């Protein structure tokens, strides 16, 4: 029987992720372009993934779009919400996971996944960048560092400088005033991570936390945030190396399941 | 189908331009009184020969109002105040302001200061303990006081017989609204969520007798339509307002029909009739003790949750959509116990936050799409 290739594309607010699954299990190719909806990002992610897999668009059994820009992506066979796709993807990447915390560029969500990997219920953050990837970017800029350096700085922290968890703008000025006091930047980073954790844990508790807990989305790559969140929730958190691609993975899997009937 | 569409369009046009209704009434020499939610005794305005004009906020950006209210007050009050400050409501002879939530408590003072004597305020107080005899008596006495102020504006005394006649007009309108709501639930393919909402909401800007006539014609036309199968989802809504055009469009895009509601602007206002009593004002006060399902009402046993769940079961809904008015604390307080009751009953419930000043609905779209995906599974 011929192999079935399905593609999932997760058009986010700040990044575009694309992934091709072979027969619903094996990753044939994937790509991540740091440009989201309304940019060349989705097109580039699609082209790059097809190229890496050595496939043409016509050879795909299904294309499923998800993410913030899913409705503007042309050529999708299926359009599915990022919540359902993240649940599917997380359950495949972290088998048995029941609670998924997804922190992306602009929003944070907490999902309850059924033992079979289906989305059961969810909560999304309100319209505020606090506790999201954007929040960390703003903080990194104030600290004159790159967001990718934050985890390492946190690792070396000796203490935690408390930072407000309610608003990006207030938190930014708090960070600036702490800098003026000459506090250790690494302790400040730990404080920033703790503030993200407090906010996200609040969202998770509102939904109810059922173990095991897993994390997806770009912020899952930041071990400092993961550690702070584990402490806040008092529970271990699994993170897949493919965490950022969970939505695209779920979308590709959705297409495969649809084609399989 | 054509008649259904024609009538729905007519009512939608009223909703799209309430100001035209106000202008037409004023041009006809009829005085109009603004009615802020909730449970203001509209029947008394009507009995005095004036047109009650509903004030449920508007889809607009409020700027001026922020001089009087902080940003974290619901848009309903911000936008009504904004319209007042801009002079858009100057044709009203008065505005009735109930004081039934913390945000409404300051509204009258803000209005008096910002809008001034151009549109005088009639404060409407009703008893929190709305069911007990002393509460009913308090509400009755307050409504009598309101009647006195309305008489002064109308320039004429209002007899009990006139109030009784007005109550009859309102009860007929409520019956027509209930019949329409039931007919719309049976014909989701013919009455979209947008059309359903507009048909109900139009009543706040029209003469109720005229609204009843249109609704009855609509219900009859719907009954004459051939049966059609509905493959989409069926939800029951709850909240203060569910009239956001963007939100209703998202429901339509996802093939979701509203088959019943517990919305303050919708069924909560027409589910219970005014009892016919010797003192018609007492009947209006008694009605307040019988209404359930609204967060501004004193409801220690959370009858709201029980009623909502019963409704969802009765109309065979796939789930409940809580349209949460942003910054509405009475709604947020109710959400927790009612959500728990829905969970215990095994009925999926999604809360989506909506704000009349909101321009980006993408998060609401994602949430509703995901909810629909869960329900369809
Ligand atoms: S009950 Fe809620 S929506 Fe209504 S006026 Fe009060 S705060 Fe605003």
mmCIF file of C-alpha atoms in Angstrom, chain B:
data_model
loop_
_atom_site.group_PDB
_atom_site.id
_atom_site.type_symbol
_atom_site.label_atom_id
_atom_site.label_comp_id
_atom_site.label_asym_id
_atom_site.label_seq_id
_atom_site.Cartn_x
_atom_site.Cartn_y
_atom_site.Cartn_z
ATOM 1 C CA UNK B 1 -39.588 31.853 2.953
ATOM 2 C CA UNK B 2 -39.855 35.285 1.370
ATOM 3 C CA UNK B 3 -42.241 36.532 4.010
ATOM 4 C CA UNK B 4 -39.985 35.229 6.779
ATOM 5 C CA UNK B 5 -37.006 36.956 5.244
ATOM 6 C CA UNK B 6 -38.901 40.166 4.661
ATOM 7 C CA UNK B 7 -40.089 40.369 8.275
ATOM 8 C CA UNK B 8 -36.679 39.444 9.667
ATOM 9 C CA UNK B 9 -35.081 42.113 7.483
ATOM 10 C CA UNK B 10 -37.569 44.708 8.668
ATOM 11 C CA UNK B 11 -36.791 43.986 12.303
ATOM 12 C CA UNK B 12 -33.046 43.879 11.588
ATOM 13 C CA UNK B 13 -33.318 47.324 9.997
ATOM 14 C CA UNK B 14 -34.899 48.654 13.207
ATOM 15 C CA UNK B 15 -31.978 47.283 15.199
ATOM 16 C CA UNK B 16 -29.421 48.615 12.782
ATOM 17 C CA UNK B 17 -30.703 52.150 13.265
ATOM 18 C CA UNK B 18 -32.535 52.650 16.564
ATOM 19 C CA UNK B 19 -32.002 56.394 16.265
ATOM 20 C CA UNK B 20 -34.400 56.444 13.297
ATOM 21 C CA UNK B 21 -37.118 55.039 15.585
ATOM 22 C CA UNK B 22 -36.405 57.704 18.156
ATOM 23 C CA UNK B 23 -36.449 60.461 15.540
ATOM 24 C CA UNK B 24 -39.709 59.187 14.046
ATOM 25 C CA UNK B 25 -41.430 59.045 17.448
ATOM 26 C CA UNK B 26 -40.272 62.550 18.334
ATOM 27 C CA UNK B 27 -41.366 63.847 14.923
ATOM 28 C CA UNK B 28 -44.782 62.328 15.669
ATOM 29 C CA UNK B 29 -44.936 64.365 18.837
ATOM 30 C CA UNK B 30 -44.449 61.370 21.136
ATOM 31 C CA UNK B 31 -42.153 61.766 24.095
ATOM 32 C CA UNK B 32 -39.494 59.071 24.565
ATOM 33 C CA UNK B 33 -37.914 57.855 27.775
ATOM 34 C CA UNK B 34 -34.596 56.006 27.782
ATOM 35 C CA UNK B 35 -34.696 52.709 29.655
ATOM 36 C CA UNK B 36 -31.456 51.316 31.014
ATOM 37 C CA UNK B 37 -31.475 47.663 32.004
ATOM 38 C CA UNK B 38 -32.506 45.932 34.219
ATOM 39 C CA UNK B 39 -36.211 45.571 35.031
ATOM 40 C CA UNK B 40 -37.112 49.230 34.825
ATOM 41 C CA UNK B 41 -40.928 49.505 34.846
ATOM 42 C CA UNK B 42 -41.271 50.148 31.120
ATOM 43 C CA UNK B 43 -44.988 49.533 31.303
ATOM 44 C CA UNK B 44 -45.397 52.773 33.249
ATOM 45 C CA UNK B 45 -43.682 54.762 30.484
ATOM 46 C CA UNK B 46 -45.959 53.188 27.909
ATOM 47 C CA UNK B 47 -49.017 53.808 30.074
ATOM 48 C CA UNK B 48 -48.088 57.496 30.154
ATOM 49 C CA UNK B 49 -48.320 57.557 26.347
ATOM 50 C CA UNK B 50 -44.549 57.778 25.879
ATOM 51 C CA UNK B 51 -42.211 55.456 24.006
ATOM 52 C CA UNK B 52 -39.808 53.440 26.169
ATOM 53 C CA UNK B 53 -36.492 53.424 24.342
ATOM 54 C CA UNK B 54 -34.102 50.645 25.345
ATOM 55 C CA UNK B 55 -30.505 51.564 26.076
ATOM 56 C CA UNK B 56 -28.309 48.483 25.774
ATOM 57 C CA UNK B 57 -25.080 50.127 24.706
ATOM 58 C CA UNK B 58 -23.675 50.290 21.197
ATOM 59 C CA UNK B 59 -20.865 48.783 19.176
ATOM 60 C CA UNK B 60 -18.530 51.741 19.318
ATOM 61 C CA UNK B 61 -15.387 53.083 20.892
ATOM 62 C CA UNK B 62 -16.072 55.078 24.054
ATOM 63 C CA UNK B 63 -13.683 57.953 24.726
ATOM 64 C CA UNK B 64 -15.474 60.799 26.476
ATOM 65 C CA UNK B 65 -17.077 58.438 28.969
ATOM 66 C CA UNK B 66 -13.631 57.597 30.332
ATOM 67 C CA UNK B 67 -13.612 60.982 32.046
ATOM 68 C CA UNK B 68 -16.398 59.658 34.245
ATOM 69 C CA UNK B 69 -15.843 55.912 34.444
ATOM 70 C CA UNK B 70 -12.544 54.012 34.639
ATOM 71 C CA UNK B 71 -11.766 51.766 31.659
ATOM 72 C CA UNK B 72 -12.640 48.618 33.616
ATOM 73 C CA UNK B 73 -16.386 49.270 33.679
ATOM 74 C CA UNK B 74 -18.585 47.327 31.253
ATOM 75 C CA UNK B 75 -18.978 48.690 27.739
ATOM 76 C CA UNK B 76 -22.734 48.746 28.072
ATOM 77 C CA UNK B 77 -22.513 51.670 30.477
ATOM 78 C CA UNK B 78 -19.507 53.254 28.818
ATOM 79 C CA UNK B 79 -21.185 53.391 25.432
ATOM 80 C CA UNK B 80 -24.590 54.601 26.715
ATOM 81 C CA UNK B 81 -22.805 57.370 28.611
ATOM 82 C CA UNK B 82 -20.724 58.152 25.528
ATOM 83 C CA UNK B 83 -23.887 58.505 23.426
ATOM 84 C CA UNK B 84 -25.336 60.785 26.092
ATOM 85 C CA UNK B 85 -22.195 62.913 26.291
ATOM 86 C CA UNK B 86 -22.152 63.279 22.512
ATOM 87 C CA UNK B 87 -25.741 64.515 22.544
ATOM 88 C CA UNK B 88 -27.037 61.546 20.550
ATOM 89 C CA UNK B 89 -29.750 60.931 23.165
ATOM 90 C CA UNK B 90 -30.838 64.533 23.664
ATOM 91 C CA UNK B 91 -34.258 63.771 22.223
ATOM 92 C CA UNK B 92 -35.055 61.610 25.218
ATOM 93 C CA UNK B 93 -37.317 63.321 27.734
ATOM 94 C CA UNK B 94 -35.695 61.404 30.586
ATOM 95 C CA UNK B 95 -33.622 58.320 31.280
ATOM 96 C CA UNK B 96 -34.574 55.617 33.788
ATOM 97 C CA UNK B 97 -31.548 54.335 35.683
ATOM 98 C CA UNK B 98 -31.924 51.300 37.913
ATOM 99 C CA UNK B 99 -29.312 50.865 40.614
ATOM 100 C CA UNK B 100 -28.850 47.141 40.601
ATOM 101 C CA UNK B 101 -25.102 46.614 40.139
ATOM 102 C CA UNK B 102 -22.052 48.463 41.401
ATOM 103 C CA UNK B 103 -21.371 50.037 38.023
ATOM 104 C CA UNK B 104 -24.958 51.215 37.579
ATOM 105 C CA UNK B 105 -24.889 52.811 41.008
ATOM 106 C CA UNK B 106 -22.616 55.544 39.743
ATOM 107 C CA UNK B 107 -24.299 55.945 36.376
ATOM 108 C CA UNK B 108 -26.961 58.442 37.428
ATOM 109 C CA UNK B 109 -24.402 60.742 39.027
ATOM 110 C CA UNK B 110 -22.088 60.515 36.006
ATOM 111 C CA UNK B 111 -24.997 61.250 33.695
ATOM 112 C CA UNK B 112 -26.210 64.204 35.760
ATOM 113 C CA UNK B 113 -22.724 65.672 35.790
ATOM 114 C CA UNK B 114 -21.827 64.962 32.159
ATOM 115 C CA UNK B 115 -25.115 65.239 30.288
ATOM 116 C CA UNK B 116 -26.856 67.544 32.714
ATOM 117 C CA UNK B 117 -30.456 68.674 32.652
ATOM 118 C CA UNK B 118 -30.813 68.027 28.904
ATOM 119 C CA UNK B 119 -31.981 64.517 29.785
ATOM 120 C CA UNK B 120 -33.083 64.206 33.430
ATOM 121 C CA UNK B 121 -32.446 61.006 35.359
ATOM 122 C CA UNK B 122 -35.199 58.965 36.984
ATOM 123 C CA UNK B 123 -33.595 56.687 39.565
ATOM 124 C CA UNK B 124 -35.244 53.289 39.744
ATOM 125 C CA UNK B 125 -34.810 51.314 42.943
ATOM 126 C CA UNK B 126 -36.212 47.866 43.519
ATOM 127 C CA UNK B 127 -35.917 45.503 46.437
ATOM 128 C CA UNK B 128 -33.089 42.979 46.533
ATOM 129 C CA UNK B 129 -35.367 40.777 48.632
ATOM 130 C CA UNK B 130 -37.723 40.819 45.727
ATOM 131 C CA UNK B 131 -39.909 37.840 46.654
ATOM 132 C CA UNK B 132 -40.986 38.551 50.230
ATOM 133 C CA UNK B 133 -44.105 40.701 50.807
ATOM 134 C CA UNK B 134 -42.056 43.556 52.300
ATOM 135 C CA UNK B 135 -39.790 43.508 49.238
ATOM 136 C CA UNK B 136 -42.735 43.584 46.845
ATOM 137 C CA UNK B 137 -44.241 46.462 48.818
ATOM 138 C CA UNK B 138 -40.956 48.380 48.704
ATOM 139 C CA UNK B 139 -40.660 47.873 44.951
ATOM 140 C CA UNK B 140 -44.292 48.868 44.460
ATOM 141 C CA UNK B 141 -43.797 52.081 46.412
ATOM 142 C CA UNK B 142 -40.637 52.909 44.459
ATOM 143 C CA UNK B 143 -42.371 52.264 41.144
ATOM 144 C CA UNK B 144 -45.235 54.547 42.248
ATOM 145 C CA UNK B 145 -42.601 57.222 42.849
ATOM 146 C CA UNK B 146 -41.218 56.624 39.354
ATOM 147 C CA UNK B 147 -44.752 56.907 38.010
ATOM 148 C CA UNK B 148 -45.067 60.351 39.611
ATOM 149 C CA UNK B 149 -41.919 61.512 37.821
ATOM 150 C CA UNK B 150 -43.145 60.070 34.541
ATOM 151 C CA UNK B 151 -46.483 61.844 34.964
ATOM 152 C CA UNK B 152 -44.642 65.129 35.434
ATOM 153 C CA UNK B 153 -42.753 64.557 32.174
ATOM 154 C CA UNK B 154 -45.849 63.445 30.289
ATOM 155 C CA UNK B 155 -47.778 66.390 31.729
ATOM 156 C CA UNK B 156 -50.754 64.210 32.594
ATOM 157 C CA UNK B 157 -52.001 61.847 35.271
ATOM 158 C CA UNK B 158 -51.880 58.135 34.495
ATOM 159 C CA UNK B 159 -54.844 56.051 35.675
ATOM 160 C CA UNK B 160 -54.641 52.469 36.917
ATOM 161 C CA UNK B 161 -56.795 51.494 33.947
ATOM 162 C CA UNK B 162 -54.138 52.912 31.617
ATOM 163 C CA UNK B 163 -51.431 51.009 33.461
ATOM 164 C CA UNK B 164 -53.530 47.840 33.233
ATOM 165 C CA UNK B 165 -53.900 48.361 29.481
ATOM 166 C CA UNK B 166 -50.156 48.856 29.140
ATOM 167 C CA UNK B 167 -49.509 45.672 31.114
ATOM 168 C CA UNK B 168 -51.779 43.833 28.686
ATOM 169 C CA UNK B 169 -49.788 45.178 25.702
ATOM 170 C CA UNK B 170 -46.526 44.065 27.338
ATOM 171 C CA UNK B 171 -47.847 40.636 28.251
ATOM 172 C CA UNK B 172 -49.034 40.129 24.676
ATOM 173 C CA UNK B 173 -45.612 41.149 23.458
ATOM 174 C CA UNK B 174 -43.942 38.690 25.855
ATOM 175 C CA UNK B 175 -46.204 35.903 24.619
ATOM 176 C CA UNK B 176 -45.329 36.802 21.017
ATOM 177 C CA UNK B 177 -41.617 36.797 21.858
ATOM 178 C CA UNK B 178 -41.891 33.381 23.507
ATOM 179 C CA UNK B 179 -43.745 31.980 20.510
ATOM 180 C CA UNK B 180 -41.177 33.454 18.119
ATOM 181 C CA UNK B 181 -38.258 32.123 20.133
ATOM 182 C CA UNK B 182 -39.765 28.627 20.081
ATOM 183 C CA UNK B 183 -40.500 28.852 16.341
ATOM 184 C CA UNK B 184 -36.959 30.074 15.621
ATOM 185 C CA UNK B 185 -35.556 27.103 17.548
ATOM 186 C CA UNK B 186 -37.533 24.775 15.294
ATOM 187 C CA UNK B 187 -36.271 26.530 12.145
ATOM 188 C CA UNK B 188 -32.555 27.178 12.632
ATOM 189 C CA UNK B 189 -32.009 27.090 8.886
ATOM 190 C CA UNK B 190 -34.395 30.025 8.408
ATOM 191 C CA UNK B 191 -33.556 32.118 11.468
ATOM 192 C CA UNK B 192 -29.848 32.706 11.932
ATOM 193 C CA UNK B 193 -28.477 33.728 15.338
ATOM 194 C CA UNK B 194 -28.119 37.284 13.976
ATOM 195 C CA UNK B 195 -31.701 37.393 12.736
ATOM 196 C CA UNK B 196 -33.086 35.855 15.926
ATOM 197 C CA UNK B 197 -31.277 38.377 18.086
ATOM 198 C CA UNK B 198 -32.370 41.350 15.959
ATOM 199 C CA UNK B 199 -36.025 40.256 15.918
ATOM 200 C CA UNK B 200 -36.035 40.181 19.715
ATOM 201 C CA UNK B 201 -33.959 43.303 20.257
ATOM 202 C CA UNK B 202 -36.041 45.430 17.867
ATOM 203 C CA UNK B 203 -38.792 45.493 20.499
ATOM 204 C CA UNK B 204 -36.707 47.798 22.668
ATOM 205 C CA UNK B 205 -36.937 50.543 20.064
ATOM 206 C CA UNK B 206 -40.465 50.027 18.746
ATOM 207 C CA UNK B 207 -43.934 50.457 20.061
ATOM 208 C CA UNK B 208 -44.509 47.059 21.696
ATOM 209 C CA UNK B 209 -47.930 46.644 20.044
ATOM 210 C CA UNK B 210 -46.344 47.091 16.628
ATOM 211 C CA UNK B 211 -43.542 44.707 17.548
ATOM 212 C CA UNK B 212 -46.102 42.090 18.621
ATOM 213 C CA UNK B 213 -47.860 42.356 15.283
ATOM 214 C CA UNK B 214 -44.630 41.801 13.351
ATOM 215 C CA UNK B 215 -43.567 38.921 15.571
ATOM 216 C CA UNK B 216 -46.908 37.155 15.295
ATOM 217 C CA UNK B 217 -46.756 37.421 11.506
ATOM 218 C CA UNK B 218 -43.213 36.092 11.599
ATOM 219 C CA UNK B 219 -44.093 33.146 13.825
ATOM 220 C CA UNK B 220 -47.012 32.249 11.565
ATOM 221 C CA UNK B 221 -44.800 32.471 8.476
ATOM 222 C CA UNK B 222 -42.195 30.260 10.144
ATOM 223 C CA UNK B 223 -44.843 27.670 11.010
ATOM 224 C CA UNK B 224 -45.828 27.522 7.349
ATOM 225 C CA UNK B 225 -42.303 26.656 6.211
ATOM 226 C CA UNK B 226 -41.663 23.062 5.145
ATOM 227 C CA UNK B 227 -39.657 20.930 7.595
ATOM 228 C CA UNK B 228 -35.914 20.950 7.032
ATOM 229 C CA UNK B 229 -33.233 18.952 8.717
ATOM 230 C CA UNK B 230 -30.611 20.890 10.681
ATOM 231 C CA UNK B 231 -27.167 19.294 10.680
ATOM 232 C CA UNK B 232 -25.489 22.014 12.685
ATOM 233 C CA UNK B 233 -25.047 22.368 16.415
ATOM 234 C CA UNK B 234 -27.650 23.667 18.856
ATOM 235 C CA UNK B 235 -26.654 25.855 21.770
ATOM 236 C CA UNK B 236 -28.340 27.756 24.535
ATOM 237 C CA UNK B 237 -26.837 31.138 25.399
ATOM 238 C CA UNK B 238 -26.641 32.859 28.753
ATOM 239 C CA UNK B 239 -25.387 36.252 29.874
ATOM 240 C CA UNK B 240 -26.344 39.901 29.721
ATOM 241 C CA UNK B 241 -26.082 40.567 26.002
ATOM 242 C CA UNK B 242 -25.476 38.296 23.043
ATOM 243 C CA UNK B 243 -25.977 40.841 20.291
ATOM 244 C CA UNK B 244 -22.416 41.327 19.100
ATOM 245 C CA UNK B 245 -22.561 41.101 15.285
ATOM 246 C CA UNK B 246 -19.054 39.614 15.132
ATOM 247 C CA UNK B 247 -19.858 36.950 17.700
ATOM 248 C CA UNK B 248 -23.126 36.004 16.012
ATOM 249 C CA UNK B 249 -21.307 35.720 12.691
ATOM 250 C CA UNK B 250 -18.798 33.342 14.256
ATOM 251 C CA UNK B 251 -21.695 31.150 15.416
ATOM 252 C CA UNK B 252 -23.098 31.147 11.902
ATOM 253 C CA UNK B 253 -19.710 30.348 10.365
ATOM 254 C CA UNK B 254 -19.575 27.317 12.629
ATOM 255 C CA UNK B 255 -23.123 26.168 11.900
ATOM 256 C CA UNK B 256 -24.259 26.845 15.430
ATOM 257 C CA UNK B 257 -27.910 27.689 16.066
ATOM 258 C CA UNK B 258 -29.207 29.439 19.171
ATOM 259 C CA UNK B 259 -32.161 27.289 20.219
ATOM 260 C CA UNK B 260 -32.867 28.965 23.517
ATOM 261 C CA UNK B 261 -31.414 31.596 25.763
ATOM 262 C CA UNK B 262 -31.100 32.975 29.223
ATOM 263 C CA UNK B 263 -29.868 36.373 28.136
ATOM 264 C CA UNK B 264 -30.943 39.463 30.089
ATOM 265 C CA UNK B 265 -31.683 41.330 26.872
ATOM 266 C CA UNK B 266 -33.592 38.387 25.434
ATOM 267 C CA UNK B 267 -35.687 35.684 27.163
ATOM 268 C CA UNK B 268 -35.035 36.842 30.715
ATOM 269 C CA UNK B 269 -37.079 39.883 29.806
ATOM 270 C CA UNK B 270 -40.005 38.003 28.350
ATOM 271 C CA UNK B 271 -40.179 34.620 30.035
ATOM 272 C CA UNK B 272 -42.427 35.864 32.865
ATOM 273 C CA UNK B 273 -45.614 37.904 32.419
ATOM 274 C CA UNK B 274 -46.708 40.685 34.712
ATOM 275 C CA UNK B 275 -49.422 39.292 37.001
ATOM 276 C CA UNK B 276 -52.763 41.046 36.639
ATOM 277 C CA UNK B 277 -53.593 42.531 40.048
ATOM 278 C CA UNK B 278 -55.975 45.126 41.484
ATOM 279 C CA UNK B 279 -53.090 47.551 41.792
ATOM 280 C CA UNK B 280 -51.301 47.141 38.451
ATOM 281 C CA UNK B 281 -48.099 48.647 39.853
ATOM 282 C CA UNK B 282 -48.041 45.899 42.451
ATOM 283 C CA UNK B 283 -48.273 43.375 39.607
ATOM 284 C CA UNK B 284 -45.157 44.888 38.024
ATOM 285 C CA UNK B 285 -43.400 44.622 41.391
ATOM 286 C CA UNK B 286 -44.535 41.016 41.793
ATOM 287 C CA UNK B 287 -43.123 40.112 38.395
ATOM 288 C CA UNK B 288 -39.673 41.084 39.572
ATOM 289 C CA UNK B 289 -40.017 38.452 42.290
ATOM 290 C CA UNK B 290 -40.835 35.789 39.734
ATOM 291 C CA UNK B 291 -38.109 36.374 37.146
ATOM 292 C CA UNK B 292 -35.033 34.151 37.394
ATOM 293 C CA UNK B 293 -31.852 33.700 35.424
ATOM 294 C CA UNK B 294 -30.184 37.086 35.694
ATOM 295 C CA UNK B 295 -27.024 37.875 37.607
ATOM 296 C CA UNK B 296 -28.309 41.189 38.957
ATOM 297 C CA UNK B 297 -31.161 39.429 40.756
ATOM 298 C CA UNK B 298 -30.731 38.214 44.323
ATOM 299 C CA UNK B 299 -30.603 34.462 43.792
ATOM 300 C CA UNK B 300 -29.192 32.663 46.828
ATOM 301 C CA UNK B 301 -30.004 29.122 45.587
ATOM 302 C CA UNK B 302 -28.554 29.869 42.128
ATOM 303 C CA UNK B 303 -31.862 29.173 40.494
ATOM 304 C CA UNK B 304 -30.139 30.572 37.414
ATOM 305 C CA UNK B 305 -28.015 27.457 37.048
ATOM 306 C CA UNK B 306 -30.931 25.103 37.574
ATOM 307 C CA UNK B 307 -33.084 26.978 35.075
ATOM 308 C CA UNK B 308 -30.277 27.056 32.530
ATOM 309 C CA UNK B 309 -29.641 23.338 32.755
ATOM 310 C CA UNK B 310 -33.341 22.536 32.532
ATOM 311 C CA UNK B 311 -33.588 24.745 29.464
ATOM 312 C CA UNK B 312 -30.576 23.118 27.791
ATOM 313 C CA UNK B 313 -32.099 19.689 28.386
ATOM 314 C CA UNK B 314 -35.570 20.749 27.266
ATOM 315 C CA UNK B 315 -34.411 22.128 23.924
ATOM 316 C CA UNK B 316 -31.936 19.301 23.444
ATOM 317 C CA UNK B 317 -28.944 21.632 23.246
ATOM 318 C CA UNK B 318 -25.460 20.321 22.479
ATOM 319 C CA UNK B 319 -23.937 22.845 24.846
ATOM 320 C CA UNK B 320 -24.195 26.184 26.601
ATOM 321 C CA UNK B 321 -22.466 29.355 25.466
ATOM 322 C CA UNK B 322 -21.893 31.905 28.199
ATOM 323 C CA UNK B 323 -21.499 35.280 26.546
ATOM 324 C CA UNK B 324 -19.534 37.020 29.245
ATOM 325 C CA UNK B 325 -19.764 40.799 29.192
ATOM 326 C CA UNK B 326 -16.284 42.044 29.911
ATOM 327 C CA UNK B 327 -15.898 43.729 33.308
ATOM 328 C CA UNK B 328 -19.353 42.656 34.455
ATOM 329 C CA UNK B 329 -18.780 41.525 38.013
ATOM 330 C CA UNK B 330 -22.299 40.115 38.659
ATOM 331 C CA UNK B 331 -21.774 37.797 35.692
ATOM 332 C CA UNK B 332 -18.319 36.758 36.802
ATOM 333 C CA UNK B 333 -19.596 35.908 40.282
ATOM 334 C CA UNK B 334 -22.379 33.760 38.824
ATOM 335 C CA UNK B 335 -20.062 31.967 36.427
ATOM 336 C CA UNK B 336 -18.304 29.781 38.984
ATOM 337 C CA UNK B 337 -21.347 28.109 40.632
ATOM 338 C CA UNK B 338 -23.264 27.843 37.360
ATOM 339 C CA UNK B 339 -20.287 26.314 35.528
ATOM 340 C CA UNK B 340 -19.975 23.743 38.324
ATOM 341 C CA UNK B 341 -23.664 22.918 37.999
ATOM 342 C CA UNK B 342 -23.317 22.465 34.235
ATOM 343 C CA UNK B 343 -20.264 20.242 34.739
ATOM 344 C CA UNK B 344 -22.185 18.133 37.248
ATOM 345 C CA UNK B 345 -25.047 17.813 34.750
ATOM 346 C CA UNK B 346 -22.595 16.794 32.016
ATOM 347 C CA UNK B 347 -23.478 19.752 29.776
ATOM 348 C CA UNK B 348 -20.496 21.360 28.011
ATOM 349 C CA UNK B 349 -20.274 25.079 28.731
ATOM 350 C CA UNK B 350 -17.996 27.598 27.075
ATOM 351 C CA UNK B 351 -17.544 31.167 28.291
ATOM 352 C CA UNK B 352 -16.503 33.751 25.728
ATOM 353 C CA UNK B 353 -15.722 37.269 26.806
ATOM 354 C CA UNK B 354 -17.283 39.998 24.691
ATOM 355 C CA UNK B 355 -16.977 43.741 24.815
ATOM 356 C CA UNK B 356 -18.867 46.270 22.683
ATOM 357 C CA UNK B 357 -15.616 48.166 22.169
ATOM 358 C CA UNK B 358 -13.779 45.071 20.961
ATOM 359 C CA UNK B 359 -12.495 45.014 17.385
ATOM 360 C CA UNK B 360 -10.567 41.767 17.296
ATOM 361 C CA UNK B 361 -12.651 38.622 17.775
ATOM 362 C CA UNK B 362 -9.992 36.095 16.798
ATOM 363 C CA UNK B 363 -9.662 34.651 20.274
ATOM 364 C CA UNK B 364 -13.443 34.257 20.517
ATOM 365 C CA UNK B 365 -13.401 32.619 17.082
ATOM 366 C CA UNK B 366 -10.730 30.118 18.124
ATOM 367 C CA UNK B 367 -12.592 29.287 21.322
ATOM 368 C CA UNK B 368 -15.937 28.809 19.557
ATOM 369 C CA UNK B 369 -14.378 26.724 16.802
ATOM 370 C CA UNK B 370 -12.669 24.492 19.355
ATOM 371 C CA UNK B 371 -15.913 24.219 21.340
ATOM 372 C CA UNK B 372 -17.762 23.211 18.164
ATOM 373 C CA UNK B 373 -15.052 20.617 17.451
ATOM 374 C CA UNK B 374 -15.526 19.185 20.954
ATOM 375 C CA UNK B 375 -19.320 19.108 20.575
ATOM 376 C CA UNK B 376 -19.182 17.509 17.138
ATOM 377 C CA UNK B 377 -16.970 14.689 18.286
#
